[in-house]
Amino acid sequence: MADAKEKEEPNQAESINHTADGGEPKKDDILRAKLEGRELTKEEKQRLRKEKKQQKKQKGGKEDKTVTEHHQGKGKKPVASSESQTATQPPPQKVPVTVPSPTPSPVQVPAPGPTAPSPGPTAPSPGPTAPSPGPTAPSPEAPVASAAASEKPAKTKAELKAERRARQEAERASKTKKGEPGQPSSSSKNKAVPNELQPVVKRLSEHVQVDDPAAIKKLAKKLERQQIPLRSDYGYKVSLFSHLHQYSRKAPLTQQISIPSTVIHPSVVRLGLQYSQGIVAGSNARSVALLHAFKQVIQDYTTPPNEELSRDLVNKLKPYISFLNQCRPLSASMGNAIKYIKKEISNIPSQCKEEEAKTKLLECIDAYINEKITLAAKVISEYAIEKISDGDIILIYGCSSLVNHILCEAFEKKRKFRVVVVDSRPRLEGREALRRLVKRGISCTYVLISAVSYILQEVSKVFLGAHALLANGYVMSRVGTSQIALVAKAYNVPVLVCCETYKFCERVQTDSFVSNELDDPDDLIVTRKGTTQLQDWQSVKSLGLLNLVYDVTPPDFVDLVITDLGMIPCTSVPVVLRVKNVDQ
Amino acid sequence: MDEGELVEYFRTQMSQNPDVASAVAAIRSLLEFLKRDQSETILGLRENLTQAIGRLQEADSSVAVSSGGELFLRFITLTSLEHQDLSQCKKVMVERGELFLKKISLSRNKVAKLCHNFIKDGAKILTHSSSRVVLKVLENVAADKKRFSVYVTESQPDSAGHQMAEKLRKLNIPVTVILDAAVGYVMEKVDLVIVGAEGVVESGGIINKIGTYQMAVCSKAHNKPFYVVAESFKFVRLYPLNQQDVPDRFKYKAHTLKTAENLDKEHPMIDYTPPSLITLLFTDLGVLTPSAISDELIKIYL
């Protein structure tokens, strides 16, 4: 398959020539441009997209959702024309991908979701791989077959289109029938249910399939198309986490792109660097920084001629999001924010003037930040302060902006309490929390996480922040949180999690392995008294350094979740998601 | 109707119909108050009603009065009161109030109907103190010609358990009164535990007469099912984390709250049972697990 890649472009051109509407000279231009590494102009890209679409139709009405390829393209055979026999090569390839447990990432939802009728390169990157086995494998038959195909599509194109439309309508109807509650359960059996909930059933995101070469190839192709460099993994990965990326902080992605970059907006480049170096850290901070960067992007954006702002701006944002994802995997809150922005952009009416549209979008973003983050923090503090009584000893872990805000507010309202700050290596974020609280005048104690079972006997309440709240009630937070919740449960100390509703995500996860983030393993190396024991850890073959970032806490350990909608038990997260979706 | 009259009316309602829940009596009094209210504006009316609820809570500090009052207020103001005329609005509100009252009067029967299927022939039941809903359930089971026997705790300090035993004897149900301290001793003999509730909180836990928590912990240790029967107007927007977190105004009788100098020396009348110890709750909204209570509450209040 590897050499098929090199052959792909010329072969693609060949097969294109058979079916094209006579745009041969243009194809050569594009080809030359690609080979020269010149950036394709908008028109050329569009033409390529159209051709790929035609190719797909040629392959027999294969729908532009990769889900169908995940399960048995064999199911599509009766619909497909004879040429699709060659297309059965990709489906068997895809089958091993279905084996890892499905954890649909919210980040990928924008891609397959609203882009059902959208142009090729965004939805299915298997698009290019599909025609490539075609011409290479049965190569002698290819000219004959494609020649036959050139007549066939003319007749069956309309039929296929009608078929596809009918199928899409049927799916849309079944989707609305199934409704929202079907989503969390269906996403867990998405591999068994073929294609009924089209945008809801998500494919596995590439960042949890690092050990699957096909997925990586797909990702590489996508990034190539968007002209974002692929970041390479660093160091030996512990086998249990070999499906995740592990990057080195000393090799930021910005070293591989030319600055100033022609493809990526400078504020996004800066943001990416801030993420990868850990300068901007923390769920809320990252989301707010992302939204501000996008505001800058929107301000500097001008609609190219013959394009609609609502569609073009969304496409402009996609490479930025891939770039940021490469710098540091997106968090659930960032995913929700991006979903919101994309929805707002695509809802801009086409007759709206550009300036007006831009101001409207900027206002939307400001409103989102204000409502979901700032005001939510205020409401959550009010609820949380009810739960803080005089004489309390409150335990916090790490540095959660929301928990710090709550404690500062409670202190202003003259509640008498003490705080125990628990910290852990290698991030030592607790020091920042300690700094902020002591500056306000709150009396604090500082311990490392190894002393938690000792200190918990004195503690009356535990306040934890969250990175995301999953649909089955599990809390995803900084690594070590689940440990603290467990020990607190053993000592019968109530555990309160504070989380804004925009961090609720529809993912389901029961363990910390399936989807996580691996930080730079070199962070674990420490120099004491001049000696660094782990300096040459790479040379020791049997040694692996693991620097996990997140873990999940089961809902039995959490007594109460304080959100901006009120105080709810951990098991009611799907209810909130349902209510929110109804509102929207 | 001023506040003194309101409390008087409430007290007469309670004494005349000892069979109805205190929340129902409270709501009847509030309805009467609404009918006789003289305010000129909707806002004034609402304020008066809120004050009246507060006044009733001072008279009878049970959780049910508080929850019933709040639900009543929400129910009657739920519709858009767009009529220009205040008297029209009031008429609509009174109608809705009557409707609400009728609904909740039937709720006890609904609960009893749901629950009696869970009691098998030959069952030994343990219950705590005196609950009218549990009585109704056991009435229905007896009417179903099932044989069963009941253990009731004495439930000090007001010995309410003895009243329950009397009522059960009148229904010809074999009943034994046990000491509060004998719950652990008796637990191995019983098949299931059924208690009523004064309030059902957001987490799915319940607030009930003191001694319920002990019984729940014991039944969990013996793996016996712990059922709670409660009408839906007892759902309250509280979320206690532990026993200390229950507000003082519910823990002690209204009289004690006013006269006692140091509440620490007084005995609380209620305790909180966390949802992890409860198997199922039977309400007129259906048979619910504790985690579904929050669902229902969100539907009612949001």
PDB file of N, CA, C and O in Angstrom, chain A residues 237-293:
ATOM      1  N   LYS A 237       7.091   4.287  24.636  1.00  0.00           N
ATOM      2  CA  LYS A 237       5.791   4.410  25.280  1.00  0.00           C
ATOM      3  C   LYS A 237       5.466   3.122  26.008  1.00  0.00           C
ATOM      4  O   LYS A 237       5.641   2.041  25.466  1.00  0.00           O
ATOM      5  N   VAL A 238       4.964   3.258  27.220  1.00  0.00           N
ATOM      6  CA  VAL A 238       4.517   2.087  27.965  1.00  0.00           C
ATOM      7  C   VAL A 238       3.431   1.394  27.151  1.00  0.00           C
ATOM      8  O   VAL A 238       2.546   2.030  26.606  1.00  0.00           O
ATOM      9  N   SER A 239       3.512   0.048  27.073  1.00  0.00           N
ATOM     10  CA  SER A 239       2.681  -0.672  26.097  1.00  0.00           C
ATOM     11  C   SER A 239       1.200  -0.468  26.322  1.00  0.00           C
ATOM     12  O   SER A 239       0.423  -0.433  25.375  1.00  0.00           O
ATOM     13  N   LEU A 240       0.786  -0.277  27.575  1.00  0.00           N
ATOM     14  CA  LEU A 240      -0.644  -0.101  27.835  1.00  0.00           C
ATOM     15  C   LEU A 240      -1.172   1.193  27.223  1.00  0.00           C
ATOM     16  O   LEU A 240      -2.357   1.336  26.976  1.00  0.00           O
ATOM     17  N   PHE A 241      -0.282   2.142  26.992  1.00  0.00           N
ATOM     18  CA  PHE A 241      -0.698   3.426  26.448  1.00  0.00           C
ATOM     19  C   PHE A 241      -0.120   3.668  25.070  1.00  0.00           C
ATOM     20  O   PHE A 241      -0.005   4.818  24.638  1.00  0.00           O
ATOM     21  N   SER A 242       0.253   2.589  24.394  1.00  0.00           N
ATOM     22  CA  SER A 242       0.896   2.798  23.106  1.00  0.00           C
ATOM     23  C   SER A 242      -0.063   3.339  22.070  1.00  0.00           C
ATOM     24  O   SER A 242       0.359   3.734  20.985  1.00  0.00           O
ATOM     25  N   HIS A 243      -1.368   3.383  22.377  1.00  0.00           N
ATOM     26  CA  HIS A 243      -2.317   3.909  21.402  1.00  0.00           C
ATOM     27  C   HIS A 243      -2.466   5.410  21.516  1.00  0.00           C
ATOM     28  O   HIS A 243      -3.277   6.014  20.826  1.00  0.00           O
ATOM     29  N   LEU A 244      -1.676   6.047  22.413  1.00  0.00           N
ATOM     30  CA  LEU A 244      -1.776   7.497  22.569  1.00  0.00           C
ATOM     31  C   LEU A 244      -0.498   8.154  22.080  1.00  0.00           C
ATOM     32  O   LEU A 244       0.561   7.543  22.051  1.00  0.00           O
ATOM     33  N   HIS A 245      -0.618   9.431  21.768  1.00  0.00           N
ATOM     34  CA  HIS A 245       0.565  10.182  21.367  1.00  0.00           C
ATOM     35  C   HIS A 245       1.410  10.552  22.571  1.00  0.00           C
ATOM     36  O   HIS A 245       0.878  10.755  23.666  1.00  0.00           O
ATOM     37  N   GLN A 246       2.701  10.648  22.350  1.00  0.00           N
ATOM     38  CA  GLN A 246       3.575  11.133  23.412  1.00  0.00           C
ATOM     39  C   GLN A 246       4.581  12.069  22.771  1.00  0.00           C
ATOM     40  O   GLN A 246       5.418  11.643  21.984  1.00  0.00           O
ATOM     41  N   TYR A 247       4.488  13.349  23.058  1.00  0.00           N
ATOM     42  CA  TYR A 247       5.353  14.314  22.415  1.00  0.00           C
ATOM     43  C   TYR A 247       6.371  14.851  23.387  1.00  0.00           C
ATOM     44  O   TYR A 247       6.202  14.788  24.598  1.00  0.00           O
ATOM     45  N   SER A 248       7.437  15.450  22.818  1.00  0.00           N
ATOM     46  CA  SER A 248       8.430  16.080  23.667  1.00  0.00           C
ATOM     47  C   SER A 248       8.213  17.575  23.635  1.00  0.00           C
ATOM     48  O   SER A 248       7.953  18.162  22.586  1.00  0.00           O
ATOM     49  N   ARG A 249       8.339  18.203  24.788  1.00  0.00           N
ATOM     50  CA  ARG A 249       8.138  19.635  24.837  1.00  0.00           C
ATOM     51  C   ARG A 249       9.274  20.365  24.142  1.00  0.00           C
ATOM     52  O   ARG A 249       9.109  21.505  23.721  1.00  0.00           O
ATOM     53  N   LYS A 250      10.439  19.715  24.012  1.00  0.00           N
ATOM     54  CA  LYS A 250      11.566  20.411  23.402  1.00  0.00           C
ATOM     55  C   LYS A 250      11.434  20.480  21.887  1.00  0.00           C
ATOM     56  O   LYS A 250      12.222  21.160  21.243  1.00  0.00           O
ATOM     57  N   ALA A 251      10.460  19.771  21.332  1.00  0.00           N
ATOM     58  CA  ALA A 251      10.299  19.810  19.876  1.00  0.00           C
ATOM     59  C   ALA A 251       8.905  20.302  19.543  1.00  0.00           C
ATOM     60  O   ALA A 251       8.050  19.533  19.131  1.00  0.00           O
ATOM     61  N   PRO A 252       8.644  21.590  19.750  1.00  0.00           N
ATOM     62  CA  PRO A 252       7.301  22.080  19.458  1.00  0.00           C
ATOM     63  C   PRO A 252       7.029  22.066  17.966  1.00  0.00           C
ATOM     64  O   PRO A 252       7.947  22.114  17.164  1.00  0.00           O
ATOM     65  N   LEU A 253       5.782  22.030  17.639  1.00  0.00           N
ATOM     66  CA  LEU A 253       5.379  21.918  16.246  1.00  0.00           C
ATOM     67  C   LEU A 253       5.827  23.131  15.448  1.00  0.00           C
ATOM     68  O   LEU A 253       6.021  23.055  14.236  1.00  0.00           O
ATOM     69  N   THR A 254       5.989  24.257  16.125  1.00  0.00           N
ATOM     70  CA  THR A 254       6.316  25.473  15.408  1.00  0.00           C
ATOM     71  C   THR A 254       7.698  25.412  14.779  1.00  0.00           C
ATOM     72  O   THR A 254       8.013  26.196  13.895  1.00  0.00           O
ATOM     73  N   GLN A 255       8.522  24.450  15.226  1.00  0.00           N
ATOM     74  CA  GLN A 255       9.830  24.349  14.597  1.00  0.00           C
ATOM     75  C   GLN A 255       9.718  23.795  13.183  1.00  0.00           C
ATOM     76  O   GLN A 255      10.620  23.963  12.385  1.00  0.00           O
ATOM     77  N   GLN A 256       8.625  23.106  12.919  1.00  0.00           N
ATOM     78  CA  GLN A 256       8.506  22.461  11.613  1.00  0.00           C
ATOM     79  C   GLN A 256       7.757  23.293  10.603  1.00  0.00           C
ATOM     80  O   GLN A 256       7.615  22.897   9.459  1.00  0.00           O
ATOM     81  N   ILE A 257       7.228  24.421  11.006  1.00  0.00           N
ATOM     82  CA  ILE A 257       6.551  25.259  10.008  1.00  0.00           C
ATOM     83  C   ILE A 257       7.343  26.540   9.847  1.00  0.00           C
ATOM     84  O   ILE A 257       8.072  26.955  10.746  1.00  0.00           O
ATOM     85  N   SER A 258       7.187  27.158   8.695  1.00  0.00           N
ATOM     86  CA  SER A 258       7.919  28.400   8.479  1.00  0.00           C
ATOM     87  C   SER A 258       7.146  29.525   9.142  1.00  0.00           C
ATOM     88  O   SER A 258       5.940  29.604   9.053  1.00  0.00           O
ATOM     89  N   ILE A 259       7.861  30.357   9.847  1.00  0.00           N
ATOM     90  CA  ILE A 259       7.209  31.501  10.492  1.00  0.00           C
ATOM     91  C   ILE A 259       7.601  32.743   9.706  1.00  0.00           C
ATOM     92  O   ILE A 259       8.784  32.999   9.539  1.00  0.00           O
ATOM     93  N   PRO A 260       6.776  33.621   9.223  1.00  0.00           N
ATOM     94  CA  PRO A 260       5.335  33.539   9.402  1.00  0.00           C
ATOM     95  C   PRO A 260       4.704  32.514   8.469  1.00  0.00           C
ATOM     96  O   PRO A 260       5.087  32.392   7.327  1.00  0.00           O
ATOM     97  N   SER A 261       3.723  31.795   8.980  1.00  0.00           N
ATOM     98  CA  SER A 261       3.133  30.724   8.189  1.00  0.00           C
ATOM     99  C   SER A 261       2.049  31.304   7.286  1.00  0.00           C
ATOM    100  O   SER A 261       1.315  32.208   7.670  1.00  0.00           O
ATOM    101  N   THR A 262       1.989  30.751   6.080  1.00  0.00           N
ATOM    102  CA  THR A 262       0.970  31.257   5.163  1.00  0.00           C
ATOM    103  C   THR A 262      -0.375  30.592   5.395  1.00  0.00           C
ATOM    104  O   THR A 262      -1.394  31.085   4.970  1.00  0.00           O
ATOM    105  N   VAL A 263      -0.328  29.437   6.047  1.00  0.00           N
ATOM    106  CA  VAL A 263      -1.563  28.670   6.181  1.00  0.00           C
ATOM    107  C   VAL A 263      -2.273  28.972   7.489  1.00  0.00           C
ATOM    108  O   VAL A 263      -3.495  28.994   7.567  1.00  0.00           O
ATOM    109  N   ILE A 264      -1.483  29.201   8.551  1.00  0.00           N
ATOM    110  CA  ILE A 264      -2.090  29.324   9.872  1.00  0.00           C
ATOM    111  C   ILE A 264      -1.983  30.767  10.352  1.00  0.00           C
ATOM    112  O   ILE A 264      -0.939  31.403  10.225  1.00  0.00           O
ATOM    113  N   HIS A 265      -3.044  31.243  10.906  1.00  0.00           N
ATOM    114  CA  HIS A 265      -3.086  32.603  11.436  1.00  0.00           C
ATOM    115  C   HIS A 265      -2.084  32.738  12.578  1.00  0.00           C
ATOM    116  O   HIS A 265      -1.953  31.836  13.401  1.00  0.00           O
ATOM    117  N   PRO A 266      -1.366  33.852  12.677  1.00  0.00           N
ATOM    118  CA  PRO A 266      -0.330  33.985  13.715  1.00  0.00           C
ATOM    119  C   PRO A 266      -0.841  33.842  15.134  1.00  0.00           C
ATOM    120  O   PRO A 266      -0.133  33.285  15.987  1.00  0.00           O
ATOM    121  N   SER A 267      -2.059  34.310  15.419  1.00  0.00           N
ATOM    122  CA  SER A 267      -2.503  34.145  16.803  1.00  0.00           C
ATOM    123  C   SER A 267      -2.747  32.677  17.129  1.00  0.00           C
ATOM    124  O   SER A 267      -2.577  32.253  18.270  1.00  0.00           O
ATOM    125  N   VAL A 268      -3.100  31.903  16.110  1.00  0.00           N
ATOM    126  CA  VAL A 268      -3.286  30.473  16.346  1.00  0.00           C
ATOM    127  C   VAL A 268      -1.936  29.792  16.543  1.00  0.00           C
ATOM    128  O   VAL A 268      -1.796  28.886  17.374  1.00  0.00           O
ATOM    129  N   VAL A 269      -0.923  30.244  15.799  1.00  0.00           N
ATOM    130  CA  VAL A 269       0.425  29.676  15.988  1.00  0.00           C
ATOM    131  C   VAL A 269       0.899  29.943  17.403  1.00  0.00           C
ATOM    132  O   VAL A 269       1.421  29.070  18.100  1.00  0.00           O
ATOM    133  N   ARG A 270       0.644  31.220  17.831  1.00  0.00           N
ATOM    134  CA  ARG A 270       1.074  31.557  19.184  1.00  0.00           C
ATOM    135  C   ARG A 270       0.349  30.708  20.209  1.00  0.00           C
ATOM    136  O   ARG A 270       0.941  30.216  21.174  1.00  0.00           O
ATOM    137  N   LEU A 271      -0.948  30.546  19.979  1.00  0.00           N
ATOM    138  CA  LEU A 271      -1.746  29.736  20.906  1.00  0.00           C
ATOM    139  C   LEU A 271      -1.232  28.315  20.976  1.00  0.00           C
ATOM    140  O   LEU A 271      -1.079  27.735  22.058  1.00  0.00           O
ATOM    141  N   GLY A 272      -0.920  27.757  19.807  1.00  0.00           N
ATOM    142  CA  GLY A 272      -0.420  26.390  19.773  1.00  0.00           C
ATOM    143  C   GLY A 272       0.865  26.247  20.559  1.00  0.00           C
ATOM    144  O   GLY A 272       1.071  25.282  21.307  1.00  0.00           O
ATOM    145  N   LEU A 273       1.719  27.232  20.414  1.00  0.00           N
ATOM    146  CA  LEU A 273       2.981  27.195  21.150  1.00  0.00           C
ATOM    147  C   LEU A 273       2.714  27.300  22.648  1.00  0.00           C
ATOM    148  O   LEU A 273       3.319  26.590  23.458  1.00  0.00           O
ATOM    149  N   GLN A 274       1.769  28.184  23.018  1.00  0.00           N
ATOM    150  CA  GLN A 274       1.459  28.320  24.438  1.00  0.00           C
ATOM    151  C   GLN A 274       0.912  27.022  25.014  1.00  0.00           C
ATOM    152  O   GLN A 274       1.212  26.645  26.142  1.00  0.00           O
ATOM    153  N   TYR A 275       0.098  26.322  24.225  1.00  0.00           N
ATOM    154  CA  TYR A 275      -0.436  25.051  24.704  1.00  0.00           C
ATOM    155  C   TYR A 275       0.674  24.039  24.878  1.00  0.00           C
ATOM    156  O   TYR A 275       0.772  23.367  25.898  1.00  0.00           O
ATOM    157  N   SER A 276       1.524  23.911  23.840  1.00  0.00           N
ATOM    158  CA  SER A 276       2.487  22.809  23.888  1.00  0.00           C
ATOM    159  C   SER A 276       3.547  23.054  24.948  1.00  0.00           C
ATOM    160  O   SER A 276       4.085  22.113  25.509  1.00  0.00           O
ATOM    161  N   GLN A 277       3.841  24.318  25.256  1.00  0.00           N
ATOM    162  CA  GLN A 277       4.841  24.576  26.284  1.00  0.00           C
ATOM    163  C   GLN A 277       4.214  24.633  27.664  1.00  0.00           C
ATOM    164  O   GLN A 277       4.940  24.788  28.643  1.00  0.00           O
ATOM    165  N   GLY A 278       2.897  24.545  27.749  1.00  0.00           N
ATOM    166  CA  GLY A 278       2.270  24.543  29.063  1.00  0.00           C
ATOM    167  C   GLY A 278       2.121  25.929  29.657  1.00  0.00           C
ATOM    168  O   GLY A 278       1.874  26.075  30.856  1.00  0.00           O
ATOM    169  N   ILE A 279       2.267  26.955  28.825  1.00  0.00           N
ATOM    170  CA  ILE A 279       2.134  28.322  29.337  1.00  0.00           C
ATOM    171  C   ILE A 279       0.672  28.601  29.640  1.00  0.00           C
ATOM    172  O   ILE A 279       0.331  29.217  30.648  1.00  0.00           O
ATOM    173  N   VAL A 280      -0.202  28.136  28.757  1.00  0.00           N
ATOM    174  CA  VAL A 280      -1.638  28.235  29.010  1.00  0.00           C
ATOM    175  C   VAL A 280      -2.109  26.838  29.366  1.00  0.00           C
ATOM    176  O   VAL A 280      -2.094  25.939  28.546  1.00  0.00           O
ATOM    177  N   ALA A 281      -2.507  26.654  30.620  1.00  0.00           N
ATOM    178  CA  ALA A 281      -2.921  25.316  31.061  1.00  0.00           C
ATOM    179  C   ALA A 281      -4.156  25.457  31.925  1.00  0.00           C
ATOM    180  O   ALA A 281      -4.384  26.496  32.537  1.00  0.00           O
ATOM    181  N   GLY A 282      -4.926  24.392  31.972  1.00  0.00           N
ATOM    182  CA  GLY A 282      -6.170  24.487  32.731  1.00  0.00           C
ATOM    183  C   GLY A 282      -7.311  24.608  31.751  1.00  0.00           C
ATOM    184  O   GLY A 282      -7.257  25.366  30.794  1.00  0.00           O
ATOM    185  N   SER A 283      -8.384  23.856  32.015  1.00  0.00           N
ATOM    186  CA  SER A 283      -9.465  23.728  31.042  1.00  0.00           C
ATOM    187  C   SER A 283     -10.073  25.075  30.658  1.00  0.00           C
ATOM    188  O   SER A 283     -10.219  25.407  29.480  1.00  0.00           O
ATOM    189  N   ASN A 284     -10.430  25.880  31.663  1.00  0.00           N
ATOM    190  CA  ASN A 284     -11.070  27.162  31.357  1.00  0.00           C
ATOM    191  C   ASN A 284     -10.130  28.097  30.627  1.00  0.00           C
ATOM    192  O   ASN A 284     -10.501  28.758  29.664  1.00  0.00           O
ATOM    193  N   ALA A 285      -8.873  28.132  31.091  1.00  0.00           N
ATOM    194  CA  ALA A 285      -7.913  29.054  30.480  1.00  0.00           C
ATOM    195  C   ALA A 285      -7.710  28.709  29.015  1.00  0.00           C
ATOM    196  O   ALA A 285      -7.670  29.597  28.153  1.00  0.00           O
ATOM    197  N   ARG A 286      -7.611  27.402  28.734  1.00  0.00           N
ATOM    198  CA  ARG A 286      -7.399  27.002  27.347  1.00  0.00           C
ATOM    199  C   ARG A 286      -8.587  27.355  26.471  1.00  0.00           C
ATOM    200  O   ARG A 286      -8.431  27.840  25.345  1.00  0.00           O
ATOM    201  N   SER A 287      -9.789  27.137  26.994  1.00  0.00           N
ATOM    202  CA  SER A 287     -10.971  27.456  26.176  1.00  0.00           C
ATOM    203  C   SER A 287     -11.063  28.942  25.914  1.00  0.00           C
ATOM    204  O   SER A 287     -11.342  29.369  24.793  1.00  0.00           O
ATOM    205  N   VAL A 288     -10.828  29.739  26.942  1.00  0.00           N
ATOM    206  CA  VAL A 288     -10.935  31.189  26.758  1.00  0.00           C
ATOM    207  C   VAL A 288      -9.878  31.671  25.783  1.00  0.00           C
ATOM    208  O   VAL A 288     -10.144  32.495  24.901  1.00  0.00           O
ATOM    209  N   ALA A 289      -8.645  31.143  25.914  1.00  0.00           N
ATOM    210  CA  ALA A 289      -7.584  31.546  24.989  1.00  0.00           C
ATOM    211  C   ALA A 289      -7.938  31.159  23.564  1.00  0.00           C
ATOM    212  O   ALA A 289      -7.715  31.924  22.616  1.00  0.00           O
ATOM    213  N   LEU A 290      -8.529  29.960  23.420  1.00  0.00           N
ATOM    214  CA  LEU A 290      -8.944  29.520  22.091  1.00  0.00           C
ATOM    215  C   LEU A 290      -9.971  30.465  21.494  1.00  0.00           C
ATOM    216  O   LEU A 290      -9.876  30.871  20.333  1.00  0.00           O
ATOM    217  N   LEU A 291     -10.960  30.844  22.315  1.00  0.00           N
ATOM    218  CA  LEU A 291     -12.017  31.711  21.799  1.00  0.00           C
ATOM    219  C   LEU A 291     -11.470  33.078  21.439  1.00  0.00           C
ATOM    220  O   LEU A 291     -11.866  33.684  20.435  1.00  0.00           O
ATOM    221  N   HIS A 292     -10.538  33.568  22.233  1.00  0.00           N
ATOM    222  CA  HIS A 292      -9.943  34.863  21.890  1.00  0.00           C
ATOM    223  C   HIS A 292      -9.162  34.791  20.593  1.00  0.00           C
ATOM    224  O   HIS A 292      -9.208  35.705  19.760  1.00  0.00           O
ATOM    225  N   ALA A 293      -8.412  33.692  20.420  1.00  0.00           N
ATOM    226  CA  ALA A 293      -7.655  33.542  19.171  1.00  0.00           C
ATOM    227  C   ALA A 293      -8.603  33.483  17.971  1.00  0.00           C
ATOM    228  O   ALA A 293      -8.350  34.090  16.932  1.00  0.00           O
TER     229      ALA A 293
END
